[in-house]
Amino acid sequence: MTSDWPAERRAIIRDATGVGIAVAAYGVVFGAQGVATGLSLAQTMTLSLLMFTGASQFALVGVVGAGGTVVAAALTALMLGARNALYGLRMAPLLGVTGAKRLLAAQWTIDESTAMALAREDHTNERAVRTAFWATGGSVYVFWNLSTLLGGLGAKALGDPRTLGLDAVIPAAFLALLWPRIRGREPWAIAVLSAAVAVLLTPVLRPGLPVLATALVAIIAGMWARNTLAPLASAPIHPEESVHDEGDATPRGGSA
Amino acid sequence: MWPLVLIASVGCYALKLAGHSVSPRVLDRPRVRRIAALLPLALLAALVAVQTFGSGQTLVVDARLPGVVAAAVALVLRAPFLVVVAVAGVVAAGLRYAGLAA
């Protein structure tokens, strides 16, 4: 379908670089927060280099900072990191890599790389999916670690991140990643329900866990929708879409 | 602190690798495919909400909310990613600087 692959490839790499730069905004915050919480710079950097999954890293540092136990901090990070296993499950058949490349692909399987890759799953060839995954994973890895280092080094020099509005940048970035996924009634309903569940659980659960709990929303919706969505699926707006049994996956029709 | 950092990091990597190691046939089940597709949707929506309103275990409405609303407007207007996040930061920082929001 796509006639101009070099142009699309450039667009993908440009987008991937943009995501990396955006991620750096809170990499700085993470680095500063890690060191401010009492981790050494080496420990903070180890989290970014080795754990490399932002929500888990923030959660670990947050639980430690809030006086949580070591076990609670580790479990929170692991439970948040569990979604990456599902991303891997989804990405592995699309990437088709083995050996050392698979080990690297696993490390780079995060929200951003998966979202950017799947956003191209439905409207173009697998080259675009793979390029988006590797470019975004690599870009985020480099920018995330550089910015963590920067934040850790500047932990004391950096003032309150709120003054810079960085705390609003984080949800805005998540919203931008969410946006292409919420085309249609069911994705909207699931998104709104998940947001509501997470907000309601925030006062009663440890930081990090309300987000994890919303995985249940996805699981229940996925189990239940098979029957109830049948009538909707049988009357698609565009007939060619009926071949997809998961039109909610990442329906970004064209590049914005 | 090092045991926590290393064990949690290796554990998170093991989870990623597990996803890449499971038989692809697992995904052939429609329910698993649907759930795998819906999970990021639910978690990203939850992250938006918690990062907008959460402060530890308390809920607050502060300059982040108008920042995120401005980002949503930018998304509706099909602004690129960098503009979206920049708008959120500028609006939040601006409202705080002007003393209009916490």
mmCIF file of C-alpha atoms in Angstrom:
data_model
loop_
_atom_site.group_PDB
_atom_site.id
_atom_site.type_symbol
_atom_site.label_atom_id
_atom_site.label_comp_id
_atom_site.label_asym_id
_atom_site.label_seq_id
_atom_site.Cartn_x
_atom_site.Cartn_y
_atom_site.Cartn_z
ATOM 1 C CA MET A 1 0.000 0.000 0.000
ATOM 2 C CA THR A 2 2.684 2.422 1.047
ATOM 3 C CA SER A 3 4.529 3.677 -2.000
ATOM 4 C CA ASP A 4 7.159 5.855 -0.330
ATOM 5 C CA TRP A 5 8.954 3.749 2.249
ATOM 6 C CA PRO A 6 12.028 6.024 2.668
ATOM 7 C CA ALA A 7 9.742 8.930 3.539
ATOM 8 C CA GLU A 8 7.737 6.829 5.951
ATOM 9 C CA ARG A 9 10.944 5.518 7.513
ATOM 10 C CA ARG A 10 12.141 9.085 8.057
ATOM 11 C CA ALA A 11 8.792 9.956 9.608
ATOM 12 C CA ILE A 12 9.005 6.961 11.950
ATOM 13 C CA ILE A 13 12.523 7.852 13.071
ATOM 14 C CA ARG A 14 11.491 11.469 13.561
ATOM 15 C CA ASP A 15 8.548 10.379 15.718
ATOM 16 C CA ALA A 16 10.769 7.984 17.669
ATOM 17 C CA THR A 17 13.247 10.756 18.361
ATOM 18 C CA GLY A 18 10.389 12.966 19.500
ATOM 19 C CA VAL A 19 9.193 10.324 21.930
ATOM 20 C CA GLY A 20 12.731 9.927 23.274
ATOM 21 C CA ILE A 21 13.081 13.654 23.830
ATOM 22 C CA ALA A 22 9.682 13.797 25.531
ATOM 23 C CA VAL A 23 10.614 10.879 27.771
ATOM 24 C CA ALA A 24 13.815 12.688 28.734
ATOM 25 C CA ALA A 25 11.668 15.300 30.466
ATOM 26 C CA TYR A 26 10.725 12.807 33.120
ATOM 27 C CA GLY A 27 13.970 10.894 32.961
ATOM 28 C CA VAL A 28 15.428 14.037 34.492
ATOM 29 C CA VAL A 29 12.723 13.955 37.142
ATOM 30 C CA PHE A 30 13.349 10.269 37.840
ATOM 31 C CA GLY A 31 17.098 10.785 38.177
ATOM 32 C CA ALA A 32 16.567 13.656 40.560
ATOM 33 C CA GLN A 33 13.928 11.773 42.528
ATOM 34 C CA GLY A 34 16.074 8.649 42.817
ATOM 35 C CA VAL A 35 19.042 10.517 44.232
ATOM 36 C CA ALA A 36 16.808 12.693 46.414
ATOM 37 C CA THR A 37 15.208 9.537 47.850
ATOM 38 C CA GLY A 38 18.583 8.284 49.020
ATOM 39 C CA LEU A 39 19.687 5.962 46.245
ATOM 40 C CA SER A 40 23.213 6.501 45.006
ATOM 41 C CA LEU A 41 23.710 7.810 41.493
ATOM 42 C CA ALA A 42 24.985 4.351 40.507
ATOM 43 C CA GLN A 43 21.839 2.680 41.882
ATOM 44 C CA THR A 44 19.593 5.204 40.145
ATOM 45 C CA MET A 45 21.442 4.664 36.871
ATOM 46 C CA THR A 46 21.274 0.883 37.292
ATOM 47 C CA LEU A 47 17.491 1.131 37.443
ATOM 48 C CA SER A 48 17.378 3.084 34.174
ATOM 49 C CA LEU A 49 19.927 0.864 32.423
ATOM 50 C CA LEU A 50 18.762 -2.521 33.682
ATOM 51 C CA MET A 51 15.129 -2.220 34.811
ATOM 52 C CA PHE A 52 14.298 0.306 32.058
ATOM 53 C CA THR A 53 10.580 0.581 32.571
ATOM 54 C CA GLY A 54 9.606 3.986 33.843
ATOM 55 C CA ALA A 55 6.498 3.256 35.872
ATOM 56 C CA SER A 56 8.259 0.457 37.775
ATOM 57 C CA GLN A 57 11.246 2.684 38.432
ATOM 58 C CA PHE A 58 9.111 5.538 39.700
ATOM 59 C CA ALA A 59 7.114 3.074 41.794
ATOM 60 C CA LEU A 60 10.213 1.522 43.358
ATOM 61 C CA VAL A 61 11.668 4.891 44.268
ATOM 62 C CA GLY A 62 8.252 6.101 45.439
ATOM 63 C CA VAL A 63 7.689 3.164 47.780
ATOM 64 C CA VAL A 64 11.210 3.481 49.166
ATOM 65 C CA GLY A 65 10.677 7.205 49.604
ATOM 66 C CA ALA A 66 7.349 6.661 51.360
ATOM 67 C CA GLY A 67 9.016 4.277 53.812
ATOM 68 C CA GLY A 68 7.708 1.073 52.253
ATOM 69 C CA THR A 69 9.553 -2.195 52.777
ATOM 70 C CA VAL A 70 12.092 -3.557 50.329
ATOM 71 C CA VAL A 71 9.699 -6.416 49.486
ATOM 72 C CA ALA A 72 6.816 -4.026 48.830
ATOM 73 C CA ALA A 73 9.018 -1.866 46.633
ATOM 74 C CA ALA A 74 10.180 -4.869 44.606
ATOM 75 C CA LEU A 75 6.682 -6.348 44.261
ATOM 76 C CA THR A 76 5.193 -3.052 43.168
ATOM 77 C CA ALA A 77 7.879 -2.643 40.521
ATOM 78 C CA LEU A 78 7.437 -6.228 39.321
ATOM 79 C CA MET A 79 3.644 -6.039 39.153
ATOM 80 C CA LEU A 80 3.850 -2.848 37.166
ATOM 81 C CA GLY A 81 6.472 -4.456 34.943
ATOM 82 C CA ALA A 82 4.182 -7.415 34.272
ATOM 83 C CA ARG A 83 2.493 -5.505 31.454
ATOM 84 C CA ASN A 84 5.768 -5.614 29.554
ATOM 85 C CA ALA A 85 5.396 -9.413 29.392
ATOM 86 C CA LEU A 86 2.099 -8.889 27.592
ATOM 87 C CA TYR A 87 3.690 -6.323 25.319
ATOM 88 C CA GLY A 88 6.383 -8.895 24.557
ATOM 89 C CA LEU A 89 3.738 -11.498 23.832
ATOM 90 C CA ARG A 90 2.231 -9.102 21.316
ATOM 91 C CA MET A 91 5.514 -7.895 19.809
ATOM 92 C CA ALA A 92 7.420 -11.187 19.472
ATOM 93 C CA PRO A 93 5.490 -12.502 16.438
ATOM 94 C CA LEU A 94 5.693 -9.087 14.768
ATOM 95 C CA LEU A 95 9.451 -8.706 15.295
ATOM 96 C CA GLY A 96 10.465 -12.271 14.515
ATOM 97 C CA VAL A 97 13.935 -12.054 16.055
ATOM 98 C CA THR A 98 16.110 -14.658 17.781
ATOM 99 C CA GLY A 99 19.315 -14.860 19.803
ATOM 100 C CA ALA A 100 20.988 -11.668 20.972
ATOM 101 C CA LYS A 101 18.507 -9.487 19.098
ATOM 102 C CA ARG A 102 15.703 -11.117 21.022
ATOM 103 C CA LEU A 103 17.460 -10.369 24.320
ATOM 104 C CA LEU A 104 17.755 -6.724 23.277
ATOM 105 C CA ALA A 105 14.194 -6.614 21.948
ATOM 106 C CA ALA A 106 12.992 -7.848 25.333
ATOM 107 C CA GLN A 107 14.841 -5.078 27.157
ATOM 108 C CA TRP A 108 13.374 -2.443 24.846
ATOM 109 C CA THR A 109 9.816 -3.790 25.136
ATOM 110 C CA ILE A 110 8.138 -0.931 26.968
ATOM 111 C CA ASP A 111 5.032 1.265 26.680
ATOM 112 C CA GLU A 112 6.499 3.629 24.134
ATOM 113 C CA SER A 113 8.131 1.160 21.738
ATOM 114 C CA THR A 114 5.093 -1.134 21.804
ATOM 115 C CA ALA A 115 2.626 1.699 21.315
ATOM 116 C CA MET A 116 4.599 3.241 18.452
ATOM 117 C CA ALA A 117 4.994 -0.143 16.747
ATOM 118 C CA LEU A 118 1.366 -1.217 17.134
ATOM 119 C CA ALA A 119 0.174 2.174 15.943
ATOM 120 C CA ARG A 120 1.543 1.125 12.543
ATOM 121 C CA GLU A 121 0.290 -2.430 12.644
ATOM 122 C CA ASP A 122 -2.956 -1.968 10.803
ATOM 123 C CA HIS A 123 -2.230 0.349 7.911
ATOM 124 C CA THR A 124 1.139 -0.584 6.528
ATOM 125 C CA ASN A 125 3.718 -3.319 6.199
ATOM 126 C CA GLU A 126 5.681 -5.116 8.909
ATOM 127 C CA ARG A 127 8.805 -3.096 8.067
ATOM 128 C CA ALA A 128 7.108 -0.058 9.565
ATOM 129 C CA VAL A 129 6.119 -1.962 12.704
ATOM 130 C CA ARG A 130 9.661 -3.232 13.229
ATOM 131 C CA THR A 131 11.302 0.076 12.431
ATOM 132 C CA ALA A 132 8.984 1.871 14.838
ATOM 133 C CA PHE A 133 9.767 -0.625 17.604
ATOM 134 C CA TRP A 134 13.558 -0.522 17.258
ATOM 135 C CA ALA A 135 13.789 3.209 16.637
ATOM 136 C CA THR A 136 11.542 4.062 19.568
ATOM 137 C CA GLY A 137 13.134 1.519 21.914
ATOM 138 C CA GLY A 138 16.622 2.744 21.085
ATOM 139 C CA SER A 139 15.688 6.406 21.217
ATOM 140 C CA VAL A 140 13.932 6.071 24.553
ATOM 141 C CA TYR A 141 16.778 3.936 25.982
ATOM 142 C CA VAL A 142 19.395 6.538 25.074
ATOM 143 C CA PHE A 143 17.377 9.589 26.110
ATOM 144 C CA TRP A 144 16.023 7.929 29.266
ATOM 145 C CA ASN A 145 19.499 7.040 30.524
ATOM 146 C CA LEU A 146 21.119 10.327 29.551
ATOM 147 C CA SER A 147 18.337 12.252 31.227
ATOM 148 C CA THR A 148 18.457 10.055 34.331
ATOM 149 C CA LEU A 149 22.167 10.836 34.597
ATOM 150 C CA LEU A 150 21.469 14.525 34.079
ATOM 151 C CA GLY A 151 18.718 14.524 36.711
ATOM 152 C CA GLY A 152 20.797 12.572 39.193
ATOM 153 C CA LEU A 153 23.763 14.901 38.783
ATOM 154 C CA GLY A 154 21.577 17.978 39.013
ATOM 155 C CA ALA A 155 19.333 16.655 41.778
ATOM 156 C CA LYS A 156 20.167 19.491 44.097
ATOM 157 C CA ALA A 157 20.524 22.197 41.472
ATOM 158 C CA LEU A 158 17.148 21.365 39.927
ATOM 159 C CA GLY A 159 14.416 23.172 41.772
ATOM 160 C CA ASP A 160 10.891 21.907 42.271
ATOM 161 C CA PRO A 161 9.927 20.140 39.008
ATOM 162 C CA ARG A 162 6.441 21.570 39.513
ATOM 163 C CA THR A 163 7.768 25.053 38.810
ATOM 164 C CA LEU A 164 8.663 23.880 35.318
ATOM 165 C CA GLY A 165 5.309 22.154 34.853
ATOM 166 C CA LEU A 166 7.071 18.801 34.430
ATOM 167 C CA ASP A 167 4.452 17.055 36.536
ATOM 168 C CA ALA A 168 1.836 18.045 33.935
ATOM 169 C CA VAL A 169 4.084 16.869 31.097
ATOM 170 C CA ILE A 170 3.959 13.283 32.387
ATOM 171 C CA PRO A 171 0.169 12.719 32.171
ATOM 172 C CA ALA A 172 0.103 14.685 28.914
ATOM 173 C CA ALA A 173 2.645 12.275 27.450
ATOM 174 C CA PHE A 174 0.581 9.289 28.580
ATOM 175 C CA LEU A 175 -2.516 10.953 27.099
ATOM 176 C CA ALA A 176 -0.748 11.421 23.784
ATOM 177 C CA LEU A 177 0.145 7.737 23.770
ATOM 178 C CA LEU A 178 -3.401 6.800 24.704
ATOM 179 C CA TRP A 179 -5.062 9.079 22.147
ATOM 180 C CA PRO A 180 -4.706 6.960 18.990
ATOM 181 C CA ARG A 181 -6.165 3.969 20.872
ATOM 182 C CA ILE A 182 -9.455 5.540 21.856
ATOM 183 C CA ARG A 183 -11.249 5.582 18.545
ATOM 184 C CA GLY A 184 -14.707 4.096 18.995
ATOM 185 C CA ARG A 185 -17.202 3.592 21.771
ATOM 186 C CA GLU A 186 -15.723 0.548 23.505
ATOM 187 C CA PRO A 187 -12.158 1.901 23.819
ATOM 188 C CA TRP A 188 -13.555 5.152 25.204
ATOM 189 C CA ALA A 189 -15.652 3.280 27.751
ATOM 190 C CA ILE A 190 -12.696 1.168 28.856
ATOM 191 C CA ALA A 191 -10.414 4.203 29.082
ATOM 192 C CA VAL A 192 -12.894 6.217 31.147
ATOM 193 C CA LEU A 193 -13.666 3.250 33.394
ATOM 194 C CA SER A 194 -9.970 2.549 33.940
ATOM 195 C CA ALA A 195 -9.252 6.164 34.761
ATOM 196 C CA ALA A 196 -12.140 6.211 37.248
ATOM 197 C CA VAL A 197 -11.042 2.956 38.886
ATOM 198 C CA ALA A 198 -7.473 4.202 39.237
ATOM 199 C CA VAL A 199 -8.599 7.481 40.795
ATOM 200 C CA LEU A 200 -10.971 5.750 43.217
ATOM 201 C CA LEU A 201 -8.278 3.286 44.303
ATOM 202 C CA THR A 202 -5.565 5.898 44.719
ATOM 203 C CA PRO A 203 -6.441 6.739 48.351
ATOM 204 C CA VAL A 204 -6.625 3.076 49.405
ATOM 205 C CA LEU A 205 -3.757 1.383 47.617
ATOM 206 C CA ARG A 206 -0.012 1.924 47.568
ATOM 207 C CA PRO A 207 1.218 4.253 44.854
ATOM 208 C CA GLY A 208 1.518 2.246 41.652
ATOM 209 C CA LEU A 209 -1.061 -0.382 42.487
ATOM 210 C CA PRO A 210 -4.197 1.503 41.336
ATOM 211 C CA VAL A 211 -2.794 1.499 37.812
ATOM 212 C CA LEU A 212 -2.021 -2.195 38.038
ATOM 213 C CA ALA A 213 -5.543 -2.901 39.276
ATOM 214 C CA THR A 214 -7.013 -1.486 36.085
ATOM 215 C CA ALA A 215 -5.499 -4.444 34.251
ATOM 216 C CA LEU A 216 -8.584 -6.211 35.605
ATOM 217 C CA VAL A 217 -10.749 -3.815 33.606
ATOM 218 C CA ALA A 218 -8.966 -4.885 30.440
ATOM 219 C CA ILE A 219 -9.134 -8.562 31.366
ATOM 220 C CA ILE A 220 -12.834 -8.461 32.222
ATOM 221 C CA ALA A 221 -13.628 -6.422 29.105
ATOM 222 C CA GLY A 222 -11.626 -8.835 26.972
ATOM 223 C CA MET A 223 -13.401 -11.880 28.402
ATOM 224 C CA TRP A 224 -16.846 -10.364 28.331
ATOM 225 C CA ALA A 225 -16.849 -8.409 25.107
ATOM 226 C CA ARG A 226 -16.693 -11.509 22.940
ATOM 227 C CA ASN A 227 -20.422 -12.022 23.226
ATOM 228 C CA THR A 228 -21.680 -8.494 23.593
ATOM 229 C CA LEU A 229 -19.594 -7.032 20.804
ATOM 230 C CA ALA A 230 -20.698 -9.540 18.214
ATOM 231 C CA PRO A 231 -23.585 -7.373 16.957
ATOM 232 C CA LEU A 232 -21.283 -4.356 16.674
ATOM 233 C CA ALA A 233 -18.634 -6.312 14.823
ATOM 234 C CA SER A 234 -21.173 -7.585 12.324
ATOM 235 C CA ALA A 235 -22.079 -4.068 11.251
ATOM 236 C CA PRO A 236 -18.809 -2.245 10.718
ATOM 237 C CA ILE A 237 -18.748 1.206 9.220
ATOM 238 C CA HIS A 238 -16.045 0.115 6.823
ATOM 239 C CA PRO A 239 -16.603 -3.449 5.626
ATOM 240 C CA GLU A 240 -12.884 -4.187 5.384
ATOM 241 C CA GLU A 241 -12.542 -3.605 9.109
ATOM 242 C CA SER A 242 -14.674 -6.610 9.886
ATOM 243 C CA VAL A 243 -11.667 -8.873 9.379
ATOM 244 C CA HIS A 244 -10.147 -7.465 12.555
ATOM 245 C CA ASP A 245 -11.443 -9.091 15.698
ATOM 246 C CA GLU A 246 -9.721 -6.461 17.776
ATOM 247 C CA GLY A 247 -10.356 -3.170 16.084
ATOM 248 C CA ASP A 248 -9.623 -1.486 19.381
ATOM 249 C CA ALA A 249 -5.982 -2.474 19.325
ATOM 250 C CA THR A 250 -4.377 0.581 17.803
ATOM 251 C CA PRO A 251 -6.567 2.084 15.160
ATOM 252 C CA ARG A 252 -4.505 5.043 14.028
ATOM 253 C CA GLY A 253 -5.779 5.463 10.520
ATOM 254 C CA GLY A 254 -3.207 7.837 9.122
ATOM 255 C CA SER A 255 -0.347 9.925 10.356
ATOM 256 C CA ALA A 256 -1.483 13.171 11.894
ATOM 257 C CA MET B 1 19.509 -1.019 48.664
ATOM 258 C CA TRP B 2 21.632 -2.798 46.045
ATOM 259 C CA PRO B 3 19.809 -6.160 46.463
ATOM 260 C CA LEU B 4 16.468 -4.395 45.884
ATOM 261 C CA VAL B 5 17.764 -2.521 42.851
ATOM 262 C CA LEU B 6 19.311 -5.615 41.275
ATOM 263 C CA ILE B 7 16.592 -8.156 42.089
ATOM 264 C CA ALA B 8 13.767 -5.878 40.967
ATOM 265 C CA SER B 9 15.659 -4.931 37.801
ATOM 266 C CA VAL B 10 16.470 -8.524 36.866
ATOM 267 C CA GLY B 11 12.878 -9.494 37.677
ATOM 268 C CA CYS B 12 11.476 -6.793 35.409
ATOM 269 C CA TYR B 13 13.792 -7.917 32.605
ATOM 270 C CA ALA B 14 12.740 -11.544 33.157
ATOM 271 C CA LEU B 15 9.099 -10.487 32.705
ATOM 272 C CA LYS B 16 9.942 -8.770 29.419
ATOM 273 C CA LEU B 17 11.882 -11.811 28.217
ATOM 274 C CA ALA B 18 9.088 -14.155 29.267
ATOM 275 C CA GLY B 19 6.724 -12.301 26.953
ATOM 276 C CA HIS B 20 9.105 -12.851 24.058
ATOM 277 C CA SER B 21 9.614 -16.514 24.941
ATOM 278 C CA VAL B 22 6.051 -17.786 25.255
ATOM 279 C CA SER B 23 4.741 -19.701 22.266
ATOM 280 C CA PRO B 24 3.061 -17.407 19.745
ATOM 281 C CA ARG B 25 0.156 -19.839 19.781
ATOM 282 C CA VAL B 26 -0.875 -18.313 23.087
ATOM 283 C CA LEU B 27 -1.889 -15.235 21.105
ATOM 284 C CA ASP B 28 -4.022 -17.261 18.728
ATOM 285 C CA ARG B 29 -6.709 -17.390 21.367
ATOM 286 C CA PRO B 30 -9.049 -14.476 20.645
ATOM 287 C CA ARG B 31 -9.579 -13.664 24.307
ATOM 288 C CA VAL B 32 -5.851 -13.463 24.989
ATOM 289 C CA ARG B 33 -5.391 -11.290 21.916
ATOM 290 C CA ARG B 34 -8.200 -9.005 23.001
ATOM 291 C CA ILE B 35 -6.896 -8.734 26.546
ATOM 292 C CA ALA B 36 -3.343 -8.100 25.366
ATOM 293 C CA ALA B 37 -4.680 -5.366 23.097
ATOM 294 C CA LEU B 38 -6.859 -3.814 25.786
ATOM 295 C CA LEU B 39 -4.254 -3.825 28.579
ATOM 296 C CA PRO B 40 -2.221 -0.848 27.330
ATOM 297 C CA LEU B 41 -5.460 1.045 26.783
ATOM 298 C CA ALA B 42 -6.583 0.512 30.389
ATOM 299 C CA LEU B 43 -3.157 1.092 31.932
ATOM 300 C CA LEU B 44 -2.408 4.225 29.906
ATOM 301 C CA ALA B 45 -5.794 5.692 30.806
ATOM 302 C CA ALA B 46 -5.139 4.876 34.460
ATOM 303 C CA LEU B 47 -1.691 6.462 34.261
ATOM 304 C CA VAL B 48 -3.174 9.632 32.785
ATOM 305 C CA ALA B 49 -5.679 9.829 35.644
ATOM 306 C CA VAL B 50 -3.274 8.994 38.454
ATOM 307 C CA GLN B 51 -0.530 11.271 37.166
ATOM 308 C CA THR B 52 -3.064 14.094 36.790
ATOM 309 C CA PHE B 53 -4.825 13.810 40.146
ATOM 310 C CA GLY B 54 -2.569 11.678 42.346
ATOM 311 C CA SER B 55 -0.120 12.913 44.923
ATOM 312 C CA GLY B 56 1.037 9.866 46.812
ATOM 313 C CA GLN B 57 -2.203 8.382 48.099
ATOM 314 C CA THR B 58 -4.145 11.630 48.070
ATOM 315 C CA LEU B 59 -6.109 13.175 45.216
ATOM 316 C CA VAL B 60 -5.536 16.820 44.366
ATOM 317 C CA VAL B 61 -6.692 19.212 41.675
ATOM 318 C CA ASP B 62 -3.828 21.512 40.778
ATOM 319 C CA ALA B 63 -2.175 23.066 37.721
ATOM 320 C CA ARG B 64 -1.656 19.627 36.208
ATOM 321 C CA LEU B 65 -5.361 19.375 35.297
ATOM 322 C CA PRO B 66 -5.527 22.494 33.082
ATOM 323 C CA GLY B 67 -2.196 21.389 31.645
ATOM 324 C CA VAL B 68 -3.612 18.009 30.650
ATOM 325 C CA VAL B 69 -6.832 19.597 29.341
ATOM 326 C CA ALA B 70 -4.703 21.887 27.178
ATOM 327 C CA ALA B 71 -2.807 18.820 25.958
ATOM 328 C CA ALA B 72 -6.120 17.172 25.047
ATOM 329 C CA VAL B 73 -7.110 20.248 23.045
ATOM 330 C CA ALA B 74 -3.753 20.082 21.274
ATOM 331 C CA LEU B 75 -4.427 16.423 20.460
ATOM 332 C CA VAL B 76 -7.864 17.242 19.073
ATOM 333 C CA LEU B 77 -6.148 19.843 16.890
ATOM 334 C CA ARG B 78 -3.754 17.096 15.724
ATOM 335 C CA ALA B 79 -0.691 18.771 17.174
ATOM 336 C CA PRO B 80 2.527 16.707 17.137
ATOM 337 C CA PHE B 81 3.623 14.857 20.253
ATOM 338 C CA LEU B 82 6.238 17.389 21.323
ATOM 339 C CA VAL B 83 3.790 20.272 21.036
ATOM 340 C CA VAL B 84 1.240 18.337 23.112
ATOM 341 C CA VAL B 85 3.598 17.783 26.041
ATOM 342 C CA ALA B 86 5.086 21.280 25.748
ATOM 343 C CA VAL B 87 1.612 22.837 25.911
ATOM 344 C CA ALA B 88 0.867 20.885 29.099
ATOM 345 C CA GLY B 89 4.086 22.025 30.758
ATOM 346 C CA VAL B 90 3.751 25.646 29.700
ATOM 347 C CA VAL B 91 0.115 25.905 30.822
ATOM 348 C CA ALA B 92 0.835 24.308 34.220
ATOM 349 C CA ALA B 93 3.978 26.353 34.818
ATOM 350 C CA GLY B 94 2.261 29.519 33.608
ATOM 351 C CA LEU B 95 -0.736 29.104 35.902
ATOM 352 C CA ARG B 96 1.588 28.497 38.847
ATOM 353 C CA TYR B 97 3.760 31.469 37.932
ATOM 354 C CA ALA B 98 0.638 33.649 37.734
ATOM 355 C CA GLY B 99 -0.523 32.311 41.087
ATOM 356 C CA LEU B 100 -3.738 30.947 39.545
ATOM 357 C CA ALA B 101 -3.187 27.290 40.474
ATOM 358 C CA ALA B 102 -1.258 25.212 42.965
#
